[in-house]
């Protein structure tokens, strides 16, 4: 039987691969001789005892339900605070402990340490970048901003020790004339990779400035600190050899995100091999692309790394590449080496399919290739995470009662604050379904037919012959009409009579619609073709006709539309937040805000928007003046005021739903 080595590509791999040049699998690697770093000594010490620092920060305590019924108004908007949250964040990475009886989960909020049988939260560690578990599963190490690494006891979640980079954290003002200086000094202490030694007695920590510290568990200062130009930036991977004598550090192409879009390249990828006993450099190699997922074989000296679809083979004791072979795969999901070391079995995507290759090892000659199913989900893990409120796939929310709301994903409804979860079962080929939260009706269209499914599963169909390639549908508030669209074709279906009516006048491909509460008004928003403008169109539903010529906007898609409750104005979200007078279609207010979601208070006086960074802004609908800013940390994808106006609910990209209101 082959010895299986499963290779997981973490976030750094995605970053590096986005920058890696194309390769045919035969690109050479240079391994220049380099002077050794200054030696450092390491001494053994006993395990630490728990400190008096709190063992963990508790989860946010639930707010009594119902919360205060006082509505958010213009005169108190500045007092709004976060008062509750639901959901513990989407699991970014997880790892079982003790034969599956424990589980560590990393989310945007932090790390959760669970017992699984029975389910119990042992500890919550907030604001965590990443984690590592010691081989003996006694220790959990977590990395944090500012060069901080914390060591926790797995048994009870108690904090045992804190390791700190001596420089702390600092940054220089941005200087476009000297980006290297800015990046060299920005957040120099921030932590990259962390890795335990095989005997669980040491912890290696790599920092953004290229410093590599080796901590002996229980000591107050690093046993060794390596600062060498070979480790030229933050280590993306650290790996000890099985005997603990060699430490491998991989650094990659370093980028800095500047206002989301601008990136500055600083340096290439390097792999270096270090003698743990005296911290001396054995050798290093560099590559214009990247190295990833270093994995030792059973012999303890052979190391494998991935570079896209290339497998590279190293003698870790000598620090030299001994061979490599290409796989023609876009990336590698897994790699198995046979017990006798003569074959390698690799799997990964190729031309839209998942394939498995059997290759000779170490030559890499292709012996056999077969198409296989993609890696299966761990159903047990998926269910456990969902039961612990690590919600996935949430895409929208709506107010349904005064202090009740409902969120939805493709496969379930989530009603809050009760936490009721109800499954959704749709045909596999359904595209872009519309979820009507009030009574859980779901709409979708396909091949010129509109499907309307009630909460009990009963489905009605309506003909919409012009929508053979429909891309979206929406339901009016009283369920009298459904709007169905595909590209620049709009059809209004009367659900009482079954009569479809094609609406003429669109010049842009549609993206979203909204009905007024009385269903007499329909507003449509379009996509923005490249180098062109989006448009907003006002329609009358009975009889169906356009009221105003399209309002041409900026070069961003119209993402969301809301009609005020009194039908006096329309709120749209595109490149700017705008209000439009219904009477004549004139633009009343324009707010410059980079947003992904908007909401309008029940009294039509406050506009809320959530941005890419998770911050929420409150504005006066009358004049566009800012009322308040509510800080966040994850992109807001949906916003909704509760029906009584006492709460503002935000769904973030991390699957967390936050409730804002008056204290």
XYZ file of C-alpha atoms in Angstrom:
663
model
C 0.000 0.000 0.000
C 1.278 3.500 -0.759
C 2.189 5.820 2.040
C -0.213 8.711 1.711
C 0.918 12.298 2.060
C -1.955 14.757 1.768
C -0.842 18.205 0.718
C -2.923 21.239 1.616
C -2.146 24.537 -0.094
C -2.676 27.402 2.326
C -3.284 31.063 1.686
C 0.313 31.870 0.856
C 0.249 29.313 -1.945
C -2.667 31.100 -3.540
C -0.759 34.360 -3.322
C 2.390 32.908 -4.832
C 0.634 30.979 -7.602
C -1.107 34.135 -8.771
C 2.335 35.532 -9.506
C 4.153 32.465 -10.796
C 5.215 32.383 -14.470
C 4.117 29.524 -16.707
C 6.412 26.529 -16.683
C 6.779 23.323 -18.651
C 7.980 21.285 -15.691
C 11.684 21.444 -16.505
C 12.672 24.825 -15.103
C 16.055 24.637 -13.347
C 16.686 25.780 -9.783
C 19.884 27.499 -8.725
C 21.525 26.522 -5.420
C 24.418 28.929 -4.815
C 26.830 28.406 -2.006
C 26.198 30.869 0.804
C 28.091 31.712 4.016
C 26.509 30.288 7.144
C 24.546 32.456 9.533
C 25.923 33.251 12.956
C 25.535 30.216 15.250
C 23.084 30.135 18.113
C 22.612 27.589 20.856
C 19.466 25.817 22.007
C 18.947 24.181 25.385
C 16.180 21.911 26.624
C 13.843 23.070 29.374
C 10.775 21.665 31.137
C 7.240 22.435 29.926
C 5.768 25.673 31.303
C 3.010 26.032 33.836
C -0.126 28.030 33.122
C 0.081 31.773 33.680
C -2.422 33.910 35.550
C -3.556 35.515 32.292
C -7.191 34.695 31.384
C -7.451 31.313 29.706
C -9.506 32.577 26.772
C -11.722 35.438 25.736
C -15.347 34.315 25.964
C -17.740 34.340 23.052
C -19.939 37.423 22.751
C -22.702 37.021 25.289
C -26.208 36.829 23.806
C -28.432 39.864 24.074
C -31.804 39.383 25.776
C -34.495 38.922 23.159
C -36.380 41.063 22.453
C -33.798 43.834 22.696
C -34.715 47.471 23.214
C -37.611 48.491 20.977
C -36.360 52.056 20.610
C -35.979 52.793 16.905
C -32.745 54.049 15.351
C -33.444 57.663 14.367
C -31.593 60.663 13.025
C -31.124 62.055 16.542
C -29.680 58.861 18.098
C -27.808 57.244 15.188
C -24.504 58.238 16.757
C -25.271 56.012 19.776
C -25.671 52.774 17.803
C -23.413 49.910 18.945
C -23.040 46.204 18.231
C -25.319 44.401 20.690
C -25.338 40.795 19.478
C -24.057 38.390 16.862
C -25.026 35.025 15.461
C -22.632 32.614 13.850
C -19.038 31.804 14.746
C -17.559 32.449 11.311
C -16.871 30.299 8.274
C -14.192 27.688 8.961
C -11.072 28.682 7.023
C -9.055 25.726 8.291
C -9.693 22.914 10.765
C -7.762 20.014 12.253
C -8.875 17.013 14.298
C -7.186 16.056 17.579
C -6.963 12.821 19.555
C -8.481 10.467 16.989
C -11.262 12.903 16.180
C -12.419 13.619 19.733
C -11.118 17.196 19.503
C -11.189 19.819 16.785
C -9.439 23.145 16.193
C -11.222 25.581 13.869
C -9.794 28.826 12.446
C -12.255 31.553 11.412
C -12.068 35.292 10.789
C -13.095 35.829 14.427
C -10.402 33.618 15.899
C -9.678 30.000 16.819
C -12.219 27.678 18.429
C -11.067 24.623 20.379
C -13.775 21.957 20.608
C -14.413 18.578 22.099
C -16.500 16.628 19.600
C -17.904 13.753 21.687
C -20.036 15.268 23.090
C -19.779 18.657 21.404
C -18.346 21.277 23.755
C -16.492 24.529 23.235
C -13.290 24.345 25.292
C -11.840 27.756 24.392
C -12.220 30.650 22.003
C -9.064 32.583 21.090
C -9.915 35.841 19.286
C -8.076 37.748 16.570
C -5.961 34.811 15.432
C -4.019 34.690 12.169
C -3.182 30.973 12.132
C -2.491 28.011 14.392
C -0.234 24.989 14.770
C -0.680 21.847 16.872
C 2.253 20.063 18.480
C 2.906 16.471 17.325
C 2.011 15.118 20.789
C -1.233 17.166 20.600
C -0.559 18.701 24.011
C -0.023 22.263 22.733
C -1.870 24.686 20.486
C 0.092 27.681 19.173
C -1.758 30.686 17.730
C -0.288 33.679 15.891
C -1.553 37.238 16.273
C -0.854 40.745 15.005
C 2.097 42.611 16.420
C 4.514 39.685 16.449
C 2.688 37.760 19.150
C 2.416 33.964 19.384
C 0.482 32.318 22.221
C 0.824 28.782 23.530
C -2.279 27.035 24.901
C -2.887 23.738 26.661
C -5.106 21.570 24.457
C -6.539 19.730 27.467
C -8.294 22.741 28.988
C -7.568 25.745 26.751
C -5.400 27.425 29.391
C -2.850 29.986 28.239
C 0.643 28.741 29.099
C 3.058 31.154 27.436
C 3.323 34.163 25.121
C 6.185 34.652 22.649
C 6.774 38.207 21.433
C 8.927 39.668 18.675
C 11.085 42.309 20.434
C 10.452 45.018 17.842
C 6.706 45.041 18.263
C 4.807 46.535 15.349
C 5.308 49.772 13.431
C 4.896 51.261 9.978
C 6.206 54.151 7.913
C 4.014 56.578 5.948
C 3.479 55.388 2.377
C 6.086 56.771 -0.030
C 5.396 55.915 -3.678
C 8.980 56.899 -4.583
C 10.443 54.283 -2.265
C 8.033 51.321 -1.882
C 10.852 48.983 -0.816
C 11.572 51.089 2.284
C 7.886 51.212 3.167
C 7.396 47.467 2.840
C 10.684 46.685 4.586
C 9.490 48.544 7.670
C 5.742 47.916 7.668
C 4.515 45.563 10.329
C 7.974 43.990 10.526
C 7.032 41.904 13.531
C 3.901 40.328 12.047
C 3.940 36.552 12.183
C 4.096 34.262 9.171
C 4.574 30.519 9.639
C 4.727 28.709 12.993
C 5.870 25.097 13.408
C 6.527 22.703 16.290
C 9.545 20.411 16.372
C 8.882 16.632 16.153
C 9.454 16.219 19.912
C 7.045 19.122 20.677
C 9.777 20.855 22.703
C 10.489 23.704 20.257
C 8.410 26.206 18.320
C 9.817 27.922 15.217
C 8.304 31.323 14.380
C 8.891 33.298 11.183
C 8.235 37.049 11.012
C 7.541 39.499 8.202
C 10.981 41.074 8.518
C 12.608 37.695 7.778
C 13.555 36.954 11.383
C 13.274 33.283 12.325
C 13.083 32.601 16.062
C 13.374 29.143 17.625
C 11.713 29.064 21.030
C 12.278 26.342 23.575
C 8.931 25.730 25.279
C 9.115 27.266 28.759
C 11.913 29.776 28.053
C 11.381 33.534 28.179
C 13.714 34.277 25.260
C 14.331 32.489 21.959
C 16.964 29.768 22.071
C 18.081 30.948 18.645
C 17.250 33.928 16.458
C 18.216 33.795 12.795
C 18.404 37.035 10.822
C 19.933 36.386 7.441
C 19.367 37.907 4.026
C 18.579 34.421 2.730
C 15.255 34.577 4.596
C 14.386 37.789 2.817
C 10.749 38.088 3.858
C 8.046 36.326 5.846
C 8.359 32.508 5.821
C 5.234 31.008 4.282
C 6.220 27.516 5.423
C 8.467 26.094 8.141
C 9.173 22.348 8.376
C 11.336 20.324 10.733
C 12.901 17.113 9.490
C 11.554 14.018 11.307
C 14.728 13.823 13.428
C 14.415 17.515 14.357
C 17.936 18.344 13.166
C 17.052 20.308 10.007
C 14.631 23.213 9.647
C 13.329 24.176 6.198
C 12.098 27.723 5.585
C 10.237 28.788 2.454
C 9.725 32.444 1.653
C 7.750 33.659 -1.330
C 7.093 36.620 -3.545
C 6.085 39.416 -1.191
C 3.300 41.821 -2.105
C 1.632 44.678 -0.294
C -1.997 45.473 -1.061
C -2.319 49.225 -1.475
C -5.914 50.451 -1.711
C -6.946 46.920 -2.736
C -5.719 47.108 -6.332
C -2.098 48.289 -6.451
C 0.592 45.723 -5.672
C 4.325 46.175 -5.345
C 6.651 43.246 -6.008
C 9.633 43.015 -3.716
C 11.438 39.692 -4.048
C 11.371 36.120 -5.361
C 10.793 32.754 -3.695
C 13.509 30.976 -1.726
C 13.903 27.701 0.128
C 16.582 27.458 2.800
C 17.864 24.607 4.961
C 19.158 25.261 8.482
C 21.021 23.182 11.054
C 18.900 23.370 14.215
C 21.787 22.626 16.610
C 23.831 25.704 15.767
C 21.472 27.702 13.477
C 23.955 27.505 10.605
C 22.823 27.687 7.004
C 23.211 24.408 5.104
C 22.187 25.728 1.665
C 19.458 27.600 -0.136
C 17.833 27.798 -3.562
C 15.642 30.344 -5.285
C 12.974 30.264 -7.936
C 11.208 32.986 -9.972
C 7.920 31.276 -9.145
C 7.208 29.676 -5.797
C 7.665 26.650 -3.557
C 4.791 25.205 -1.566
C 3.690 22.443 0.810
C 7.069 21.030 1.897
C 6.627 17.390 2.971
C 9.205 14.913 4.253
C 9.137 11.288 3.165
C 9.488 8.358 5.546
C 13.278 8.202 5.141
C 13.504 11.499 7.023
C 15.895 13.144 4.571
C 13.924 13.417 1.313
C 11.777 16.525 1.018
C 9.116 17.173 -1.629
C 7.861 20.629 -2.603
C 5.292 21.784 -5.122
C 5.679 24.519 -7.710
C 2.351 24.612 -9.521
C 2.174 21.228 -11.217
C 5.866 20.479 -10.631
C 7.108 18.154 -7.887
C 10.619 18.981 -6.706
C 12.750 16.487 -4.771
C 15.356 17.608 -2.241
C 18.063 16.084 -0.091
C 17.292 18.074 3.058
C 20.524 17.115 4.816
C 22.565 18.562 1.961
C 20.042 21.252 1.036
C 20.158 20.364 -2.652
C 17.592 19.526 -5.287
C 18.070 15.973 -6.546
C 15.336 15.943 -9.180
C 11.968 17.211 -10.317
C 9.161 16.230 -12.641
C 6.132 17.920 -14.166
C 2.600 16.587 -13.931
C 0.674 18.793 -16.406
C -1.825 19.416 -13.598
C -2.971 22.914 -12.696
C -2.278 22.162 -9.018
C -1.837 19.113 -6.821
C -4.570 17.882 -4.483
C -2.627 14.936 -3.089
C 0.557 12.924 -3.466
C 1.209 9.302 -2.486
C 4.558 7.522 -2.547
C 4.513 3.724 -2.689
C 6.049 1.770 0.188
C 9.009 0.728 -1.953
C 9.491 4.314 -3.169
C 9.200 3.406 -6.855
C 5.944 5.170 -7.740
C 4.186 8.456 -7.082
C 0.410 8.838 -7.337
C -0.704 12.455 -7.812
C -4.146 13.969 -8.273
C -5.376 17.394 -9.286
C -7.394 19.404 -11.817
C -6.688 19.314 -15.555
C -8.881 20.843 -18.267
C -11.868 21.125 -15.972
C -11.627 17.545 -14.677
C -9.990 15.891 -11.678
C -7.441 13.282 -12.713
C -5.117 10.838 -11.001
C -1.691 10.030 -12.381
C 0.625 7.166 -11.550
C 4.235 8.147 -12.231
C 7.591 6.518 -11.706
C 9.518 7.947 -8.782
C 11.782 9.824 -8.744
C 11.943 10.089 -12.568
C 8.289 11.119 -12.871
C 7.498 9.220 -16.079
C 3.747 8.878 -16.646
C 2.533 5.289 -16.231
C -1.236 5.782 -16.081
C -3.794 8.605 -15.944
C -7.478 8.220 -15.016
C -10.342 10.619 -14.354
C -11.585 10.525 -10.746
C -14.216 12.268 -8.650
C -13.132 15.475 -6.878
C -12.088 15.059 -3.228
C -15.162 14.216 -1.172
C -16.339 16.470 1.637
C -16.011 15.228 5.179
C -19.739 15.021 5.940
C -19.136 14.498 9.657
C -16.959 17.604 9.877
C -19.385 19.641 7.779
C -22.319 18.750 10.031
C -20.359 19.399 13.234
C -19.289 22.845 12.038
C -22.831 23.729 11.029
C -24.199 22.570 14.386
C -21.666 24.855 16.081
C -22.955 27.820 14.027
C -20.097 27.994 11.544
C -22.583 28.909 8.838
C -21.515 28.667 5.202
C -22.990 29.987 1.982
C -25.254 32.657 3.486
C -26.100 35.130 0.741
C -28.920 37.378 1.961
C -31.285 38.335 4.768
C -34.624 40.099 5.222
C -36.820 41.376 8.057
C -39.967 39.281 8.514
C -41.400 40.506 11.837
C -40.720 43.444 14.151
C -37.629 41.863 15.697
C -37.273 38.746 13.572
C -35.267 38.169 10.429
C -34.468 35.360 8.074
C -31.222 34.628 6.242
C -30.751 32.116 3.473
C -28.224 30.004 1.654
C -28.652 27.743 -1.352
C -29.517 24.789 0.900
C -31.190 26.220 4.022
C -33.165 29.000 5.693
C -31.955 30.446 9.003
C -34.505 32.304 11.163
C -33.194 34.579 13.932
C -33.103 35.107 16.831
C -34.613 31.637 17.311
C -31.827 29.944 15.320
C -34.326 27.721 13.477
C -32.718 26.008 10.480
C -34.918 24.651 7.679
C -33.501 22.788 4.676
C -33.987 23.898 1.085
C -34.050 21.320 -1.683
C -33.866 22.599 -5.235
C -33.117 20.813 -8.511
C -29.376 20.632 -9.166
C -29.597 22.637 -12.390
C -31.284 25.681 -10.791
C -29.344 28.875 -11.459
C -29.767 32.222 -9.660
C -32.824 31.382 -7.492
C -34.672 34.216 -5.781
C -35.488 33.771 -2.079
C -38.591 35.511 -0.719
C -37.961 35.392 3.023
C -41.402 36.434 4.293
C -43.067 33.088 3.513
C -40.058 31.158 2.143
C -41.184 31.162 -1.493
C -38.396 30.494 -4.012
C -38.385 31.550 -7.679
C -36.233 30.470 -10.569
C -36.515 30.404 -14.326
C -35.241 27.989 -16.922
C -35.810 27.604 -20.663
C -38.618 30.172 -20.773
C -40.494 28.783 -17.748
C -40.849 30.508 -14.366
C -41.007 28.186 -11.346
C -42.589 29.375 -8.082
C -42.077 26.990 -5.155
C -43.974 27.477 -1.888
C -42.552 26.610 1.525
C -44.398 23.269 1.481
C -42.644 22.285 -1.758
C -45.649 22.800 -4.049
C -44.420 24.317 -7.317
C -46.341 26.279 -9.947
C -44.985 27.077 -13.399
C -45.659 30.051 -15.681
C -44.718 30.519 -19.310
C -42.276 33.320 -20.161
C -41.420 32.513 -23.801
C -39.058 35.464 -24.258
C -36.840 34.246 -21.403
C -35.267 31.142 -22.922
C -31.947 32.264 -21.428
C -33.166 33.990 -18.298
C -30.606 35.009 -15.682
C -32.760 36.212 -12.791
C -36.212 36.568 -11.245
C -37.836 38.528 -8.407
C -41.186 38.502 -6.624
C -43.349 41.519 -5.774
C -44.245 42.102 -2.073
C -47.834 40.808 -2.339
C -46.845 38.094 -4.834
C -48.977 39.523 -7.624
C -46.084 39.819 -10.068
C -42.773 38.243 -10.870
C -40.092 40.022 -12.869
C -38.008 37.712 -15.063
C -35.001 38.840 -17.045
C -32.196 37.680 -19.262
C -29.589 40.075 -20.639
C -31.557 43.146 -21.819
C -34.956 41.400 -21.925
C -37.493 41.963 -19.124
C -40.781 40.112 -18.703
C -43.427 40.932 -16.099
C -45.497 37.848 -15.242
C -48.899 38.350 -13.609
C -49.080 35.442 -11.165
C -52.858 35.855 -10.770
C -53.642 35.471 -14.464
C -50.469 33.733 -15.641
C -50.089 36.364 -18.375
C -46.490 37.375 -19.316
C -45.843 40.887 -20.587
C -42.529 41.771 -22.263
C -41.228 45.194 -21.238
C -39.455 47.164 -23.963
C -36.879 49.926 -23.644
C -33.876 48.310 -21.941
C -30.494 49.085 -23.483
C -28.264 47.401 -20.910
C -28.124 43.878 -19.497
C -30.186 43.713 -16.299
C -28.752 42.903 -12.896
C -31.374 43.647 -10.202
C -34.938 44.888 -9.659
C -37.202 46.199 -6.871
C -40.969 46.660 -6.519
C -42.736 49.315 -4.476
C -44.792 48.113 -1.500
C -48.059 48.699 -3.413
C -46.607 46.843 -6.444
C -47.482 49.699 -8.833
C -43.829 50.640 -9.413
C -40.959 48.508 -10.698
C -37.365 49.751 -10.816
C -34.661 47.938 -12.787
C -30.882 48.324 -12.594
C -28.374 47.147 -15.158
C -24.854 45.951 -15.488
C -22.267 48.421 -16.762
C -20.639 47.251 -20.016
C -16.909 47.852 -20.262
C -16.143 51.544 -20.743
C -19.838 52.350 -20.573
C -22.521 53.254 -18.057
C -25.166 51.409 -16.071
C -28.799 52.494 -16.164
C -31.841 52.707 -13.891
C -35.327 52.472 -15.440
C -38.674 53.323 -13.797
C -41.653 51.168 -14.835
C -45.367 51.127 -14.187
C -46.782 47.635 -13.641
C -50.446 48.169 -14.603
C -50.581 48.698 -17.464
C -46.920 47.724 -17.978
C -44.847 50.561 -19.462
C -41.702 52.580 -18.819
C -42.215 55.903 -17.044
C -38.886 57.651 -17.665
C -35.991 57.358 -20.012
C -33.105 55.386 -18.519
C -31.050 57.236 -15.943
C -27.431 56.754 -17.036
C -25.031 56.394 -14.135
C -21.335 55.700 -13.658
C -19.271 52.744 -14.825
C -20.257 50.321 -12.047
C -23.044 47.728 -11.998
C -26.252 48.511 -10.150
C -26.060 46.066 -7.252
C -29.171 46.857 -5.221
C -32.385 48.920 -5.386
C -34.811 49.899 -2.600
C -38.098 51.809 -2.986
C -39.024 54.009 -0.028
C -42.113 52.947 1.921
C -43.989 56.110 0.912
C -42.856 55.629 -2.721
C -41.463 59.168 -2.877
C -37.908 58.149 -3.775
C -35.784 55.214 -4.901
C -32.412 54.240 -3.418
C -29.805 52.639 -5.711
C -26.337 51.237 -5.132
C -23.820 51.444 -7.967
C -20.514 53.269 -8.057
C -22.270 55.725 -5.733
C -25.288 55.590 -3.451
C -28.061 57.662 -5.023
C -31.651 58.615 -4.285
C -34.087 59.346 -7.131
C -37.349 61.222 -6.990
C -40.138 58.944 -8.185
C -42.259 61.799 -9.490
C -39.815 62.820 -12.218
C -36.789 60.507 -11.941
C -34.396 63.273 -10.878
C -31.314 62.446 -8.799
C -31.769 63.909 -5.288
C -28.749 62.742 -3.257
C -25.419 61.222 -4.285
C -23.077 59.655 -1.715
C -19.543 58.623 -2.627
C -19.050 55.296 -0.878
C -17.450 52.042 -2.037
C -20.212 49.672 -1.003
C -21.559 46.173 -1.494
C -24.875 46.492 0.350
C -27.418 49.112 1.432
C -30.491 49.350 3.655
C -33.188 51.957 4.293
C -34.768 52.516 7.701
C -38.523 51.901 8.001
C -39.142 55.650 8.375
C -37.179 56.285 5.125
C -34.852 58.736 6.885
C -31.605 56.765 7.324
C -29.497 55.038 4.669
C -27.047 52.362 5.795
C -24.275 50.923 3.677
C -21.605 48.293 4.316
C -18.214 48.412 2.635
C -15.450 46.008 1.595
C -13.635 46.403 4.922
C -16.691 45.610 7.052
C -17.420 49.162 8.173
C -21.041 50.334 8.166
C -22.006 53.960 7.541
C -25.260 55.704 8.435
C -26.394 58.660 6.295
C -29.267 61.114 6.225
C -31.500 60.201 3.288
C -32.573 63.822 2.991
C -29.184 65.421 2.358
C -26.544 62.628 2.353
C -24.782 63.848 5.516
C -22.948 61.189 7.541
C -24.550 60.287 10.876
C -22.288 57.527 12.183
C -19.650 54.937 11.299
C -19.863 51.438 12.801
C -16.475 49.680 12.621
C -16.174 46.144 11.271
C -13.568 43.791 9.873
C -15.199 41.661 7.147
C -16.931 42.644 3.915
C -20.652 43.306 4.454
C -22.686 41.427 1.832
C -26.216 42.172 3.094
C -27.836 44.796 5.331
C -31.371 45.051 6.699
C -33.198 47.153 9.267
C -35.604 45.213 11.461
C -39.253 45.911 10.737
C -39.630 48.086 13.855
C -36.425 50.013 13.117
C -34.819 49.027 16.427
C -32.033 46.990 14.866
C -29.687 47.062 11.905
C -28.564 43.570 10.907
C -25.402 42.968 8.862
C -24.385 39.730 7.160
C -20.635 39.541 6.590
C -18.687 37.462 4.104
C -17.389 35.365 7.006
C -20.896 34.056 7.724
C -21.349 36.127 10.895
C -24.581 38.073 11.398
C -24.190 41.139 13.606
C -26.998 43.081 15.263
C -26.532 46.817 15.772
C -28.869 48.918 17.877
C -29.182 51.238 20.825
C -27.630 50.103 24.115
